[in-house]
């Protein structure tokens, strides 16, 4: 009798578990493809923020200001309290880095100028031309990409060119 009662109780629990409602994931209501197309088409924008880096035992933090106007960008980077401030002027064919004293620190020309500059500074390659899109939270339209979404349907990340 106890076995029959236990079996009936177990079967009842399994049936009830099968009827349990799954939590509904909220819809964001955002058309992510349309959003990406609109943002990627923005030709003029401005962003301010904090930056940080870590490379082995070395690291640092600072401030960044990025002004984009078409293919031209002006980026100002500075450490705490404005220390070590640099301005980067970047267009389709060149990149010029000047110190806060106005001294030219580096200059590269050619379509891959920014990539070569970053590789010389960091010691590893980085797809510099894609940064302007990534800062807007969209993929560079020149390359394939994959989007990741969180459990609530919000964009959690973009993977592109190994980044």
One Martini backbone bead per residue (centre of mass of N, CA, C, O) as a GRO file, in nm:
protein
  163
    1UNK     BB    1   0.057   0.063  -0.021
    2UNK     BB    2   0.299   0.256   0.000
    3UNK     BB    3   0.390   0.229  -0.291
    4UNK     BB    4   0.132   0.338  -0.422
    5UNK     BB    5   0.142   0.615  -0.283
    6UNK     BB    6   0.425   0.701  -0.386
    7UNK     BB    7   0.362   0.674  -0.689
    8UNK     BB    8   0.126   0.875  -0.693
    9UNK     BB    9   0.281   1.118  -0.584
   10UNK     BB   10   0.499   1.126  -0.803
   11UNK     BB   11   0.308   1.153  -1.046
   12UNK     BB   12   0.176   1.417  -0.951
   13UNK     BB   13   0.434   1.588  -0.949
   14UNK     BB   14   0.505   1.551  -1.248
   15UNK     BB   15   0.245   1.674  -1.360
   16UNK     BB   16   0.273   1.950  -1.224
   17UNK     BB   17   0.548   2.023  -1.347
   18UNK     BB   18   0.439   2.013  -1.646
   19UNK     BB   19   0.232   2.269  -1.575
   20UNK     BB   20   0.431   2.470  -1.542
   21UNK     BB   21   0.516   2.787  -1.585
   22UNK     BB   22   0.692   2.967  -1.793
   23UNK     BB   23   0.887   3.215  -1.812
   24UNK     BB   24   0.856   3.523  -1.950
   25UNK     BB   25   1.021   3.694  -2.183
   26UNK     BB   26   1.092   3.999  -2.236
   27UNK     BB   27   1.028   4.252  -2.447
   28UNK     BB   28   1.195   4.526  -2.594
   29UNK     BB   29   1.092   4.647  -2.885
   30UNK     BB   30   1.352   4.605  -3.059
   31UNK     BB   31   1.497   4.674  -3.371
   32UNK     BB   32   1.815   4.581  -3.422
   33UNK     BB   33   1.859   4.631  -3.725
   34UNK     BB   34   1.757   4.921  -3.737
   35UNK     BB   35   1.942   5.037  -3.522
   36UNK     BB   36   2.208   4.970  -3.665
   37UNK     BB   37   2.154   5.133  -3.923
   38UNK     BB   38   2.121   5.411  -3.789
   39UNK     BB   39   2.395   5.424  -3.634
   40UNK     BB   40   2.589   5.363  -3.876
   41UNK     BB   41   2.479   5.640  -4.024
   42UNK     BB   42   2.625   5.810  -3.834
   43UNK     BB   43   2.843   6.099  -3.883
   44UNK     BB   44   2.774   6.259  -3.604
   45UNK     BB   45   2.958   6.246  -3.290
   46UNK     BB   46   2.976   6.224  -2.918
   47UNK     BB   47   3.217   6.103  -2.668
   48UNK     BB   48   3.233   6.021  -2.321
   49UNK     BB   49   3.495   5.877  -2.099
   50UNK     BB   50   3.626   5.594  -1.957
   51UNK     BB   51   3.947   5.434  -1.925
   52UNK     BB   52   4.105   5.102  -1.948
   53UNK     BB   53   4.408   4.910  -1.877
   54UNK     BB   54   4.566   4.577  -1.932
   55UNK     BB   55   4.921   4.456  -1.931
   56UNK     BB   56   4.976   4.258  -1.721
   57UNK     BB   57   5.134   4.470  -1.491
   58UNK     BB   58   5.013   4.679  -1.663
   59UNK     BB   59   4.835   5.001  -1.618
   60UNK     BB   60   4.531   5.209  -1.662
   61UNK     BB   61   4.375   5.540  -1.660
   62UNK     BB   62   4.105   5.755  -1.801
   63UNK     BB   63   4.019   5.982  -2.054
   64UNK     BB   64   3.757   6.035  -2.310
   65UNK     BB   65   3.730   6.196  -2.638
   66UNK     BB   66   3.488   6.165  -2.910
   67UNK     BB   67   3.494   6.298  -3.247
   68UNK     BB   68   3.261   6.257  -3.510
   69UNK     BB   69   3.312   6.337  -3.878
   70UNK     BB   70   3.260   6.110  -4.054
   71UNK     BB   71   3.594   6.011  -4.117
   72UNK     BB   72   3.650   6.201  -3.883
   73UNK     BB   73   3.871   6.214  -3.591
   74UNK     BB   74   3.870   6.324  -3.240
   75UNK     BB   75   4.103   6.231  -2.986
   76UNK     BB   76   4.102   6.242  -2.628
   77UNK     BB   77   4.369   6.166  -2.399
   78UNK     BB   78   4.377   6.108  -2.035
   79UNK     BB   79   4.484   6.119  -1.735
   80UNK     BB   80   4.504   6.194  -1.437
   81UNK     BB   81   4.460   6.529  -1.425
   82UNK     BB   82   4.565   6.541  -1.743
   83UNK     BB   83   4.779   6.346  -1.778
   84UNK     BB   84   4.909   6.273  -2.076
   85UNK     BB   85   4.794   6.433  -2.309
   86UNK     BB   86   4.614   6.347  -2.616
   87UNK     BB   87   4.586   6.394  -2.972
   88UNK     BB   88   4.375   6.248  -3.226
   89UNK     BB   89   4.406   6.253  -3.575
   90UNK     BB   90   4.152   6.103  -3.793
   91UNK     BB   91   4.149   5.949  -4.109
   92UNK     BB   92   4.147   5.765  -4.398
   93UNK     BB   93   4.491   5.837  -4.440
   94UNK     BB   94   4.544   5.930  -4.126
   95UNK     BB   95   4.762   5.974  -3.828
   96UNK     BB   96   4.779   6.212  -3.550
   97UNK     BB   97   4.996   6.275  -3.272
   98UNK     BB   98   4.950   6.493  -2.989
   99UNK     BB   99   5.038   6.683  -2.746
  100UNK     BB  100   4.951   6.922  -2.511
  101UNK     BB  101   5.200   7.101  -2.646
  102UNK     BB  102   5.188   7.029  -2.975
  103UNK     BB  103   5.351   6.775  -3.020
  104UNK     BB  104   5.460   6.550  -3.240
  105UNK     BB  105   5.458   6.195  -3.192
  106UNK     BB  106   5.279   6.079  -3.442
  107UNK     BB  107   5.277   5.930  -3.786
  108UNK     BB  108   5.039   5.804  -4.026
  109UNK     BB  109   4.989   5.647  -4.344
  110UNK     BB  110   4.710   5.527  -4.477
  111UNK     BB  111   4.449   5.308  -4.446
  112UNK     BB  112   4.631   5.157  -4.196
  113UNK     BB  113   4.732   5.366  -3.981
  114UNK     BB  114   4.583   5.289  -3.716
  115UNK     BB  115   4.677   4.997  -3.699
  116UNK     BB  116   4.983   5.060  -3.688
  117UNK     BB  117   4.980   5.237  -3.441
  118UNK     BB  118   4.860   5.032  -3.239
  119UNK     BB  119   5.076   4.815  -3.281
  120UNK     BB  120   5.315   4.993  -3.187
  121UNK     BB  121   5.192   5.053  -2.896
  122UNK     BB  122   5.081   4.746  -2.810
  123UNK     BB  123   5.187   4.478  -2.991
  124UNK     BB  124   4.899   4.451  -3.131
  125UNK     BB  125   4.631   4.384  -3.309
  126UNK     BB  126   4.371   4.619  -3.429
  127UNK     BB  127   4.047   4.719  -3.546
  128UNK     BB  128   4.024   5.047  -3.572
  129UNK     BB  129   3.787   5.106  -3.783
  130UNK     BB  130   3.561   4.975  -3.580
  131UNK     BB  131   3.531   5.160  -3.330
  132UNK     BB  132   3.310   5.366  -3.421
  133UNK     BB  133   3.088   5.142  -3.400
  134UNK     BB  134   3.128   5.016  -3.117
  135UNK     BB  135   3.059   5.281  -2.958
  136UNK     BB  136   2.748   5.247  -3.070
  137UNK     BB  137   2.669   4.929  -3.065
  138UNK     BB  138   2.790   4.831  -3.348
  139UNK     BB  139   2.865   4.693  -3.636
  140UNK     BB  140   3.073   4.662  -3.885
  141UNK     BB  141   2.958   4.659  -4.215
  142UNK     BB  142   3.226   4.513  -4.347
  143UNK     BB  143   3.157   4.280  -4.135
  144UNK     BB  144   3.104   4.010  -3.978
  145UNK     BB  145   2.856   3.910  -3.722
  146UNK     BB  146   2.765   3.865  -3.365
  147UNK     BB  147   2.498   3.847  -3.149
  148UNK     BB  148   2.429   3.906  -2.799
  149UNK     BB  149   2.187   3.801  -2.555
  150UNK     BB  150   2.003   3.830  -2.296
  151UNK     BB  151   1.737   3.710  -2.106
  152UNK     BB  152   1.578   3.999  -2.184
  153UNK     BB  153   1.682   4.088  -2.495
  154UNK     BB  154   1.949   4.227  -2.464
  155UNK     BB  155   2.229   4.360  -2.560
  156UNK     BB  156   2.559   4.205  -2.476
  157UNK     BB  157   2.703   4.158  -2.770
  158UNK     BB  158   2.981   4.176  -3.007
  159UNK     BB  159   3.114   3.977  -3.270
  160UNK     BB  160   3.433   4.072  -3.431
  161UNK     BB  161   3.725   3.985  -3.556
  162UNK     BB  162   3.782   3.839  -3.263
  163UNK     BB  163   3.608   4.062  -3.060
   0.00000   0.00000   0.00000
